[in-house]
mmCIF file of C-alpha atoms and ligand atoms in Angstrom:
data_model
loop_
_atom_site.group_PDB
_atom_site.id
_atom_site.type_symbol
_atom_site.label_atom_id
_atom_site.label_comp_id
_atom_site.label_asym_id
_atom_site.label_seq_id
_atom_site.Cartn_x
_atom_site.Cartn_y
_atom_site.Cartn_z
ATOM 1 C CA MET A 763 21.319 4.202 -2.262
ATOM 2 C CA ASN A 764 22.215 4.085 1.500
ATOM 3 C CA LEU A 765 18.976 3.545 3.456
ATOM 4 C CA THR A 766 20.778 3.103 6.757
ATOM 5 C CA GLN A 767 21.103 6.931 6.872
ATOM 6 C CA PHE A 768 17.376 7.160 7.986
ATOM 7 C CA PRO A 769 16.108 5.935 11.460
ATOM 8 C CA ARG A 770 13.715 3.021 11.317
ATOM 9 C CA ARG A 771 12.167 0.634 13.863
ATOM 10 C CA ASN A 772 12.868 -2.587 12.157
ATOM 11 C CA TYR A 773 9.262 -3.726 11.861
ATOM 12 C CA VAL A 774 10.418 -5.814 8.677
ATOM 13 C CA GLN A 775 12.459 -8.444 10.321
ATOM 14 C CA SER A 776 12.879 -10.761 7.296
ATOM 15 C CA ALA A 777 11.952 -10.721 3.639
ATOM 16 C CA THR A 778 8.355 -11.543 2.725
ATOM 17 C CA PRO A 779 8.168 -14.582 0.332
ATOM 18 C CA ILE A 780 8.102 -14.460 -3.461
ATOM 19 C CA GLU A 781 5.864 -17.392 -4.491
ATOM 20 C CA ALA A 782 5.048 -18.823 -7.906
ATOM 21 C CA LEU A 783 1.356 -18.999 -8.743
ATOM 22 C CA PRO A 784 1.286 -22.075 -11.114
ATOM 23 C CA ALA A 785 -2.500 -22.894 -10.820
ATOM 24 C CA PHE A 786 -3.576 -19.176 -11.076
ATOM 25 C CA SER A 787 -1.231 -18.642 -14.156
ATOM 26 C CA LYS A 788 -2.761 -21.954 -15.716
ATOM 27 C CA ALA A 789 -6.332 -20.661 -15.073
ATOM 28 C CA LEU A 790 -5.324 -17.522 -17.134
ATOM 29 C CA GLY A 791 -4.213 -19.712 -20.121
ATOM 30 C CA GLY A 792 -0.647 -20.349 -19.176
ATOM 31 C CA LYS A 793 0.661 -17.519 -21.338
ATOM 32 C CA VAL A 794 2.823 -16.000 -18.603
ATOM 33 C CA ASN A 795 4.255 -17.149 -15.328
ATOM 34 C CA ILE A 796 2.794 -14.982 -12.446
ATOM 35 C CA PHE A 797 4.611 -14.597 -9.106
ATOM 36 C CA ILE A 798 3.499 -12.911 -6.004
ATOM 37 C CA LYS A 799 5.396 -10.757 -3.403
ATOM 38 C CA ARG A 800 3.632 -11.521 -0.138
ATOM 39 C CA ASP A 801 3.549 -8.173 1.551
ATOM 40 C CA ASP A 802 0.219 -9.172 2.829
ATOM 41 C CA LEU A 803 2.305 -11.318 5.345
ATOM 42 C CA LEU A 804 4.195 -8.381 6.722
ATOM 43 C CA PRO A 805 4.173 -8.094 10.585
ATOM 44 C CA GLY A 806 1.598 -5.682 12.354
ATOM 45 C CA CYS A 807 -2.005 -6.627 13.010
ATOM 46 C CA ALA A 808 -3.319 -8.473 9.827
ATOM 47 C CA GLY A 809 -0.386 -7.526 7.688
ATOM 48 C CA GLY A 810 -0.085 -5.218 4.592
ATOM 49 C CA ASN A 811 2.077 -2.634 2.836
ATOM 50 C CA LYS A 812 1.702 0.230 5.430
ATOM 51 C CA THR A 813 4.109 -1.667 7.759
ATOM 52 C CA ARG A 814 7.083 -0.904 5.458
ATOM 53 C CA LYS A 815 6.139 2.791 5.450
ATOM 54 C CA LEU A 816 5.335 3.008 9.204
ATOM 55 C CA ASP A 817 8.730 1.522 9.936
ATOM 56 C CA TYR A 818 10.253 4.820 8.881
ATOM 57 C CA CYS A 819 7.348 7.260 9.823
ATOM 58 C CA ILE A 820 7.055 6.049 13.457
ATOM 59 C CA ALA A 821 10.816 6.165 13.859
ATOM 60 C CA ASP A 822 10.640 9.913 12.808
ATOM 61 C CA ALA A 823 7.750 10.437 15.227
ATOM 62 C CA LEU A 824 9.775 9.029 18.175
ATOM 63 C CA GLU A 825 12.836 11.062 16.986
ATOM 64 C CA ASN A 826 10.664 14.079 17.319
ATOM 65 C CA GLY A 827 9.490 13.290 20.877
ATOM 66 C CA ALA A 828 5.886 12.229 19.995
ATOM 67 C CA ASP A 829 3.741 10.190 22.283
ATOM 68 C CA THR A 830 0.681 10.245 20.095
ATOM 69 C CA ILE A 831 -0.007 9.423 16.494
ATOM 70 C CA ILE A 832 -2.870 11.016 14.428
ATOM 71 C CA THR A 833 -3.599 9.737 10.942
ATOM 72 C CA CYS A 834 -6.437 9.574 8.458
ATOM 73 C CA GLY A 835 -7.951 7.278 5.830
ATOM 74 C CA ALA A 836 -11.265 6.018 4.434
ATOM 75 C CA VAL A 837 -13.707 4.227 6.736
ATOM 76 C CA GLN A 838 -12.237 0.779 6.110
ATOM 77 C CA SER A 839 -8.670 2.069 5.933
ATOM 78 C CA ASN A 840 -5.912 -0.631 6.168
ATOM 79 C CA HIS A 841 -3.460 2.167 6.731
ATOM 80 C CA CYS A 842 -5.437 3.335 9.807
ATOM 81 C CA ARG A 843 -5.565 -0.252 11.125
ATOM 82 C CA LEU A 844 -1.757 -0.659 10.794
ATOM 83 C CA THR A 845 -0.869 2.736 12.077
ATOM 84 C CA LEU A 846 -3.006 1.935 15.226
ATOM 85 C CA SER A 847 -1.394 -1.448 15.475
ATOM 86 C CA TRP A 848 2.164 -0.111 15.515
ATOM 87 C CA ALA A 849 1.202 2.726 17.947
ATOM 88 C CA VAL A 850 -0.179 0.077 20.376
ATOM 89 C CA LYS A 851 3.194 -1.828 20.099
ATOM 90 C CA GLU A 852 5.053 1.355 20.728
ATOM 91 C CA GLY A 853 2.914 2.342 23.753
ATOM 92 C CA MET A 854 1.734 5.510 21.911
ATOM 93 C CA ASP A 855 -1.874 6.877 21.730
ATOM 94 C CA CYS A 856 -3.572 6.827 18.226
ATOM 95 C CA HIS A 857 -6.396 8.971 16.892
ATOM 96 C CA LEU A 858 -7.947 8.401 13.543
ATOM 97 C CA VAL A 859 -9.847 10.756 11.206
ATOM 98 C CA LEU A 860 -11.996 8.832 8.943
ATOM 99 C CA GLU A 861 -13.256 10.168 5.595
ATOM 100 C CA GLU A 862 -16.689 8.924 4.449
ATOM 101 C CA ARG A 863 -15.839 8.910 0.751
ATOM 102 C CA VAL A 864 -19.003 7.040 -0.065
ATOM 103 C CA ALA A 865 -21.990 8.809 1.663
ATOM 104 C CA GLY A 866 -23.484 6.565 4.371
ATOM 105 C CA SER A 867 -20.615 3.994 4.288
ATOM 106 C CA TYR A 868 -19.503 4.592 7.889
ATOM 107 C CA LYS A 869 -20.988 2.161 10.333
ATOM 108 C CA LYS A 870 -20.055 2.495 14.025
ATOM 109 C CA ASP A 871 -20.395 -1.195 14.574
ATOM 110 C CA GLY A 872 -19.070 -2.125 11.073
ATOM 111 C CA SER A 873 -16.970 -5.270 10.450
ATOM 112 C CA GLY A 874 -13.592 -5.532 8.833
ATOM 113 C CA ASN A 875 -10.959 -2.919 9.693
ATOM 114 C CA ASN A 876 -13.445 -0.901 11.630
ATOM 115 C CA PHE A 877 -13.943 -3.760 14.109
ATOM 116 C CA LEU A 878 -10.257 -3.981 14.491
ATOM 117 C CA PHE A 879 -9.924 -0.133 15.225
ATOM 118 C CA GLN A 880 -12.277 -0.859 18.239
ATOM 119 C CA LEU A 881 -10.613 -4.153 19.210
ATOM 120 C CA MET A 882 -7.141 -2.519 19.426
ATOM 121 C CA GLY A 883 -8.517 0.361 21.530
ATOM 122 C CA VAL A 884 -8.331 3.443 19.219
ATOM 123 C CA LYS A 885 -8.321 6.632 21.362
ATOM 124 C CA SER A 886 -10.749 8.408 19.089
ATOM 125 C CA THR A 887 -12.295 8.163 15.639
ATOM 126 C CA THR A 888 -13.569 11.437 13.887
ATOM 127 C CA VAL A 889 -15.715 10.762 10.817
ATOM 128 C CA VAL A 890 -15.807 13.602 8.224
ATOM 129 C CA PRO A 891 -17.579 13.892 4.977
ATOM 130 C CA GLY A 892 -15.858 12.938 1.706
ATOM 131 C CA GLY A 893 -13.777 15.638 0.211
ATOM 132 C CA SER A 894 -12.905 17.214 3.577
ATOM 133 C CA ASP A 895 -9.542 18.866 4.198
ATOM 134 C CA MET A 896 -8.005 15.884 5.948
ATOM 135 C CA LEU A 897 -4.791 17.613 6.998
ATOM 136 C CA GLY A 898 -6.736 20.479 8.367
ATOM 137 C CA GLU A 899 -8.972 18.082 10.311
ATOM 138 C CA MET A 900 -5.859 16.335 11.799
ATOM 139 C CA GLN A 901 -4.240 19.677 12.657
ATOM 140 C CA LYS A 902 -7.311 20.794 14.586
ATOM 141 C CA LEU A 903 -7.219 17.371 16.472
ATOM 142 C CA ALA A 904 -3.437 17.972 17.256
ATOM 143 C CA GLU A 905 -3.968 21.515 18.617
ATOM 144 C CA GLN A 906 -6.645 20.139 21.083
ATOM 145 C CA LEU A 907 -4.337 17.240 22.124
ATOM 146 C CA LYS A 908 -1.346 19.763 22.604
ATOM 147 C CA LYS A 909 -3.631 21.707 25.037
ATOM 148 C CA ASN A 910 -4.116 18.473 27.050
ATOM 149 C CA GLY A 911 -0.223 18.090 27.335
ATOM 150 C CA LYS A 912 0.106 15.567 24.483
ATOM 151 C CA LYS A 913 2.860 15.511 21.863
ATOM 152 C CA PRO A 914 1.074 14.582 18.707
ATOM 153 C CA TYR A 915 2.609 13.647 15.402
ATOM 154 C CA ILE A 916 0.743 13.620 12.064
ATOM 155 C CA ILE A 917 1.241 10.792 9.623
ATOM 156 C CA PRO A 918 -0.469 11.720 6.246
ATOM 157 C CA GLY A 919 -2.891 9.416 4.507
ATOM 158 C CA GLY A 920 -1.277 6.085 3.397
ATOM 159 C CA ALA A 921 1.894 7.305 5.103
ATOM 160 C CA SER A 922 2.710 8.467 1.488
ATOM 161 C CA ASN A 923 5.398 11.050 1.956
ATOM 162 C CA THR A 924 9.104 10.778 1.250
ATOM 163 C CA ILE A 925 9.692 9.141 4.769
ATOM 164 C CA GLY A 926 7.038 6.404 4.228
ATOM 165 C CA ALA A 927 7.937 5.871 0.435
ATOM 166 C CA THR A 928 11.492 5.012 1.617
ATOM 167 C CA GLY A 929 10.040 1.767 2.982
ATOM 168 C CA TYR A 930 9.147 0.756 -0.561
ATOM 169 C CA VAL A 931 12.632 1.727 -1.855
ATOM 170 C CA ALA A 932 13.820 -0.901 0.759
ATOM 171 C CA CYS A 933 11.281 -3.408 -0.662
ATOM 172 C CA ALA A 934 12.681 -3.018 -4.201
ATOM 173 C CA GLN A 935 16.181 -3.765 -2.794
ATOM 174 C CA GLU A 936 14.846 -6.682 -0.961
ATOM 175 C CA ILE A 937 13.185 -8.154 -4.153
ATOM 176 C CA GLN A 938 16.374 -7.874 -6.137
ATOM 177 C CA GLN A 939 18.273 -9.728 -3.386
ATOM 178 C CA GLN A 940 15.632 -12.575 -3.464
ATOM 179 C CA LEU A 941 15.687 -12.763 -7.308
ATOM 180 C CA PHE A 942 19.524 -12.964 -7.134
ATOM 181 C CA GLU A 943 19.410 -15.738 -4.460
ATOM 182 C CA SER A 944 16.871 -17.773 -6.249
ATOM 183 C CA ASN A 945 18.209 -17.169 -9.787
ATOM 184 C CA LEU A 946 14.833 -15.857 -10.926
ATOM 185 C CA THR A 947 14.318 -13.264 -13.600
ATOM 186 C CA ILE A 948 11.408 -10.886 -13.462
ATOM 187 C CA ASP A 949 10.241 -9.135 -16.738
ATOM 188 C CA HIS A 950 7.653 -6.940 -15.342
ATOM 189 C CA MET A 951 6.108 -5.884 -12.018
ATOM 190 C CA VAL A 952 2.621 -4.921 -11.232
ATOM 191 C CA VAL A 953 1.748 -2.798 -8.133
ATOM 192 C CA PRO A 954 -1.422 -1.117 -6.895
ATOM 193 C CA SER A 955 -1.379 2.656 -6.985
ATOM 194 C CA GLY A 956 -3.409 4.533 -4.315
ATOM 195 C CA SER A 957 -1.936 7.250 -2.297
ATOM 196 C CA ALA A 958 1.239 6.623 -4.351
ATOM 197 C CA GLY A 959 3.935 5.864 -1.719
ATOM 198 C CA THR A 960 4.202 2.155 -2.625
ATOM 199 C CA HIS A 961 4.343 2.811 -6.430
ATOM 200 C CA ALA A 962 6.688 5.620 -6.017
ATOM 201 C CA GLY A 963 9.140 3.835 -3.728
ATOM 202 C CA ILE A 964 9.248 0.716 -5.909
ATOM 203 C CA VAL A 965 9.990 2.737 -9.038
ATOM 204 C CA VAL A 966 12.841 4.746 -7.182
ATOM 205 C CA GLY A 967 14.270 1.416 -5.747
ATOM 206 C CA MET A 968 14.176 -0.263 -9.248
ATOM 207 C CA TYR A 969 15.369 2.672 -11.309
ATOM 208 C CA GLY A 970 17.940 3.806 -8.783
ATOM 209 C CA THR A 971 19.667 0.429 -8.784
ATOM 210 C CA ASN A 972 19.396 0.002 -12.492
ATOM 211 C CA ALA A 973 17.301 -3.193 -12.042
ATOM 212 C CA GLY A 974 15.789 -2.985 -15.502
ATOM 213 C CA ILE A 975 12.366 -4.213 -14.191
ATOM 214 C CA PRO A 976 9.534 -2.076 -15.645
ATOM 215 C CA VAL A 977 6.828 -1.316 -13.172
ATOM 216 C CA SER A 978 3.122 -0.725 -13.834
ATOM 217 C CA GLY A 979 0.690 0.753 -11.414
ATOM 218 C CA VAL A 980 -3.007 -0.176 -11.330
ATOM 219 C CA ASN A 981 -5.086 2.708 -9.995
ATOM 220 C CA VAL A 982 -7.803 2.376 -7.461
ATOM 221 C CA SER A 983 -9.316 5.782 -7.480
ATOM 222 C CA ARG A 984 -7.812 8.548 -9.795
ATOM 223 C CA LYS A 985 -7.541 9.026 -13.620
ATOM 224 C CA LYS A 986 -4.323 8.001 -15.298
ATOM 225 C CA ASP A 987 -2.706 11.436 -15.756
ATOM 226 C CA VAL A 988 -3.587 12.804 -12.377
ATOM 227 C CA GLN A 989 -2.213 9.620 -10.758
ATOM 228 C CA GLU A 990 1.026 9.453 -12.863
ATOM 229 C CA GLU A 991 1.705 13.105 -11.896
ATOM 230 C CA LEU A 992 1.201 12.349 -8.213
ATOM 231 C CA VAL A 993 3.459 9.208 -8.314
ATOM 232 C CA HIS A 994 6.163 11.152 -10.246
ATOM 233 C CA LYS A 995 6.142 14.036 -7.881
ATOM 234 C CA LEU A 996 6.576 11.756 -4.873
ATOM 235 C CA ALA A 997 9.169 9.582 -6.597
ATOM 236 C CA VAL A 998 11.240 12.633 -7.579
ATOM 237 C CA GLU A 999 11.175 13.933 -3.944
ATOM 238 C CA THR A 1000 11.998 10.603 -2.557
ATOM 239 C CA ALA A 1001 14.918 9.975 -4.868
ATOM 240 C CA GLU A 1002 16.238 13.498 -3.916
ATOM 241 C CA ARG A 1003 16.004 12.657 -0.183
ATOM 242 C CA LEU A 1004 17.961 9.434 -0.875
ATOM 243 C CA GLY A 1005 20.714 11.371 -2.692
ATOM 244 C CA MET A 1006 20.047 10.002 -6.172
ATOM 245 C CA ARG A 1007 22.056 12.103 -8.566
ATOM 246 C CA GLU A 1008 19.867 12.286 -11.613
ATOM 247 C CA SER A 1009 16.239 13.233 -11.611
ATOM 248 C CA LEU A 1010 13.726 10.456 -12.000
ATOM 249 C CA PRO A 1011 12.318 10.455 -15.530
ATOM 250 C CA ALA A 1012 8.600 10.812 -15.815
ATOM 251 C CA ASP A 1013 8.431 7.970 -18.385
ATOM 252 C CA GLN A 1014 9.346 5.486 -15.531
ATOM 253 C CA ILE A 1015 5.782 6.032 -14.188
ATOM 254 C CA THR A 1016 2.968 4.190 -15.844
ATOM 255 C CA CYS A 1017 -0.575 3.767 -14.541
ATOM 256 C CA PHE A 1018 -3.717 1.968 -15.757
ATOM 257 C CA ASP A 1019 -6.950 3.579 -14.745
ATOM 258 C CA ASN A 1020 -9.571 1.246 -16.465
ATOM 259 C CA TYR A 1021 -9.966 -1.052 -13.425
ATOM 260 C CA VAL A 1022 -11.317 1.617 -10.936
ATOM 261 C CA GLY A 1023 -14.974 1.117 -11.872
ATOM 262 C CA GLU A 1024 -17.336 3.683 -10.452
ATOM 263 C CA GLY A 1025 -14.852 4.856 -7.883
ATOM 264 C CA TYR A 1026 -12.664 4.157 -4.870
ATOM 265 C CA SER A 1027 -13.999 1.163 -2.799
ATOM 266 C CA ILE A 1028 -16.941 0.442 -5.137
ATOM 267 C CA PRO A 1029 -16.866 -3.142 -6.198
ATOM 268 C CA THR A 1030 -16.447 -4.188 -9.787
ATOM 269 C CA ASP A 1031 -17.047 -7.542 -11.607
ATOM 270 C CA GLY A 1032 -13.293 -7.672 -12.408
ATOM 271 C CA MET A 1033 -12.441 -7.295 -8.658
ATOM 272 C CA THR A 1034 -14.806 -10.100 -7.545
ATOM 273 C CA GLU A 1035 -13.539 -12.478 -10.238
ATOM 274 C CA ALA A 1036 -9.851 -11.813 -9.173
ATOM 275 C CA VAL A 1037 -10.543 -12.250 -5.521
ATOM 276 C CA LYS A 1038 -12.445 -15.489 -6.103
ATOM 277 C CA LEU A 1039 -9.992 -16.871 -8.643
ATOM 278 C CA LEU A 1040 -6.952 -16.374 -6.404
ATOM 279 C CA ALA A 1041 -8.707 -17.794 -3.458
ATOM 280 C CA ARG A 1042 -9.846 -20.851 -5.431
ATOM 281 C CA THR A 1043 -6.408 -21.610 -7.224
ATOM 282 C CA GLU A 1044 -3.825 -20.531 -4.714
ATOM 283 C CA SER A 1045 -5.849 -19.975 -1.414
ATOM 284 C CA ILE A 1046 -4.487 -16.439 -1.136
ATOM 285 C CA LEU A 1047 -6.880 -13.684 -0.060
ATOM 286 C CA LEU A 1048 -6.961 -10.321 -1.866
ATOM 287 C CA ASP A 1049 -9.040 -7.318 -0.808
ATOM 288 C CA PRO A 1050 -12.010 -5.579 -2.397
ATOM 289 C CA VAL A 1051 -10.477 -2.031 -2.609
ATOM 290 C CA TYR A 1052 -6.802 -2.381 -3.646
ATOM 291 C CA SER A 1053 -5.284 -5.746 -4.421
ATOM 292 C CA GLY A 1054 -8.549 -7.100 -5.867
ATOM 293 C CA LYS A 1055 -8.831 -4.317 -8.362
ATOM 294 C CA SER A 1056 -5.120 -4.418 -9.179
ATOM 295 C CA MET A 1057 -5.222 -8.090 -9.789
ATOM 296 C CA ALA A 1058 -8.298 -7.559 -12.063
ATOM 297 C CA GLY A 1059 -5.955 -5.239 -13.917
ATOM 298 C CA LEU A 1060 -3.260 -7.820 -14.147
ATOM 299 C CA ILE A 1061 -5.716 -10.507 -15.246
ATOM 300 C CA ASP A 1062 -7.048 -8.252 -18.068
ATOM 301 C CA LEU A 1063 -3.526 -7.350 -19.163
ATOM 302 C CA VAL A 1064 -2.671 -10.998 -19.395
ATOM 303 C CA ARG A 1065 -5.827 -11.698 -21.393
ATOM 304 C CA ASN A 1066 -5.041 -8.923 -23.767
ATOM 305 C CA ASP A 1067 -1.508 -10.143 -24.338
ATOM 306 C CA HIS A 1068 0.131 -7.048 -22.779
ATOM 307 C CA PHE A 1069 2.950 -9.171 -21.639
ATOM 308 C CA ALA A 1070 5.318 -11.222 -24.058
ATOM 309 C CA PRO A 1071 4.504 -14.971 -23.945
ATOM 310 C CA GLY A 1072 6.448 -16.857 -21.308
ATOM 311 C CA SER A 1073 7.194 -13.641 -19.345
ATOM 312 C CA ASN A 1074 7.638 -13.814 -15.634
ATOM 313 C CA VAL A 1075 5.300 -11.158 -14.021
ATOM 314 C CA LEU A 1076 5.521 -10.215 -10.319
ATOM 315 C CA PHE A 1077 2.459 -8.934 -8.622
ATOM 316 C CA LEU A 1078 2.998 -6.965 -5.313
ATOM 317 C CA HIS A 1079 0.295 -8.280 -2.838
ATOM 318 C CA THR A 1080 -0.226 -5.161 -0.475
ATOM 319 C CA GLY A 1081 -2.632 -6.977 1.810
ATOM 320 C CA GLY A 1082 -6.105 -5.656 2.980
ATOM 321 C CA SER A 1083 -8.004 -8.915 3.441
ATOM 322 C CA PRO A 1084 -9.708 -7.756 6.643
ATOM 323 C CA ALA A 1085 -11.819 -5.484 4.500
ATOM 324 C CA LEU A 1086 -13.361 -8.565 2.797
ATOM 325 C CA TYR A 1087 -15.489 -9.106 5.930
ATOM 326 C CA ALA A 1088 -17.118 -5.737 5.317
ATOM 327 C CA TYR A 1089 -18.111 -6.768 1.865
ATOM 328 C CA LEU A 1090 -19.854 -10.106 2.380
ATOM 329 C CA ASP A 1091 -22.834 -9.032 0.178
ATOM 330 C CA THR A 1092 -20.576 -8.497 -2.839
ATOM 331 C CA PHE A 1093 -19.382 -12.078 -2.698
HETATM 332 C C1 PLP B 1371 -2.848 1.552 1.059
HETATM 333 C C2 PLP B 1371 -2.963 0.271 0.252
HETATM 334 C C3 PLP B 1371 -2.523 0.235 -1.041
HETATM 335 C C4 PLP B 1371 -2.124 1.414 -1.873
HETATM 336 O O1 PLP B 1371 -0.770 1.712 -1.495
HETATM 337 P P1 PLP B 1371 -0.407 3.313 -1.635
HETATM 338 O O2 PLP B 1371 0.965 3.494 -1.192
HETATM 339 O O3 PLP B 1371 -1.456 3.973 -0.797
HETATM 340 O O4 PLP B 1371 -0.529 3.664 -3.085
HETATM 341 C C5 PLP B 1371 -2.694 -0.952 -1.669
HETATM 342 N N1 PLP B 1371 -3.203 -2.079 -1.062
HETATM 343 C C6 PLP B 1371 -3.661 -2.094 0.192
HETATM 344 C C7 PLP B 1371 -4.188 -3.282 0.844
HETATM 345 C C8 PLP B 1371 -3.478 -0.783 0.901
HETATM 346 O O5 PLP B 1371 -3.988 -0.820 2.171
#
């Protein structure tokens, strides 16, 4: 797969580390060896997975002559924080449409990512109720901005279209190069599965290069069948855009939905255990909404002997720790 055919901004200057987690693995009984891919250390304000996707999406915006970015997310969205961060670096305006998925959860002076929206000088935030037509809201805003002479470009939630997912195809290639250089074999990979671009991109990148590394997604909001269909659709479209000859088989997509709890962004006991355990064994910060719940899934799978004894399991750390500061009461 030739990824150089698509414009990008080169936000990912060097490979993020793959680290062993010996103390964390031992705390889980030493049955498997857990490794972590540190995408929480990607560039962009406070790091995280959206940087890989925005590398391609913002390049596309600039190719299209945009001077303004509009995107959307939840009230503590890491995607909104990173989109704003890269817009600032590019000298573009950035407007955010925030979905209040949990009623009453938006606080104008809230901490975490919300604080960073203000600190980085967001042009506007529009808060809409949960279940709103987010694309429709962004299009309305785009029409207004056009009337004022601006050239807006809409990036969908999570930058999870085929352009953004290409960033995670690149990540799968990066991982394989690192494994080759360090002579490390990975038997299984676990990734968070939200707006689906990360999961879809990793699967396309692994399958398309015949890596032989099975990938499991841990859901943060949807039911298993709905999420698997969403990831598969995006993976198929992304693979087509990259010119992959065969269609991506549906059985390459596996999701676990038993770690969501009551719903998106609502804390679970498994999440708090995972965040505390990784902090106290390896001093690595997860987040309450995505990586914490995904790691809760990995912990449970290890305890239930899902992986063969002695396996090497790679967890993709997608970032998000600024949101911890909006959840002080939970911890
Ligand atoms: C967006 C996000 C995810 C999920 O990635 P998707 O591509 O939306 O599935 C995981 N972790 C963090 C920290 C995120 O911000």
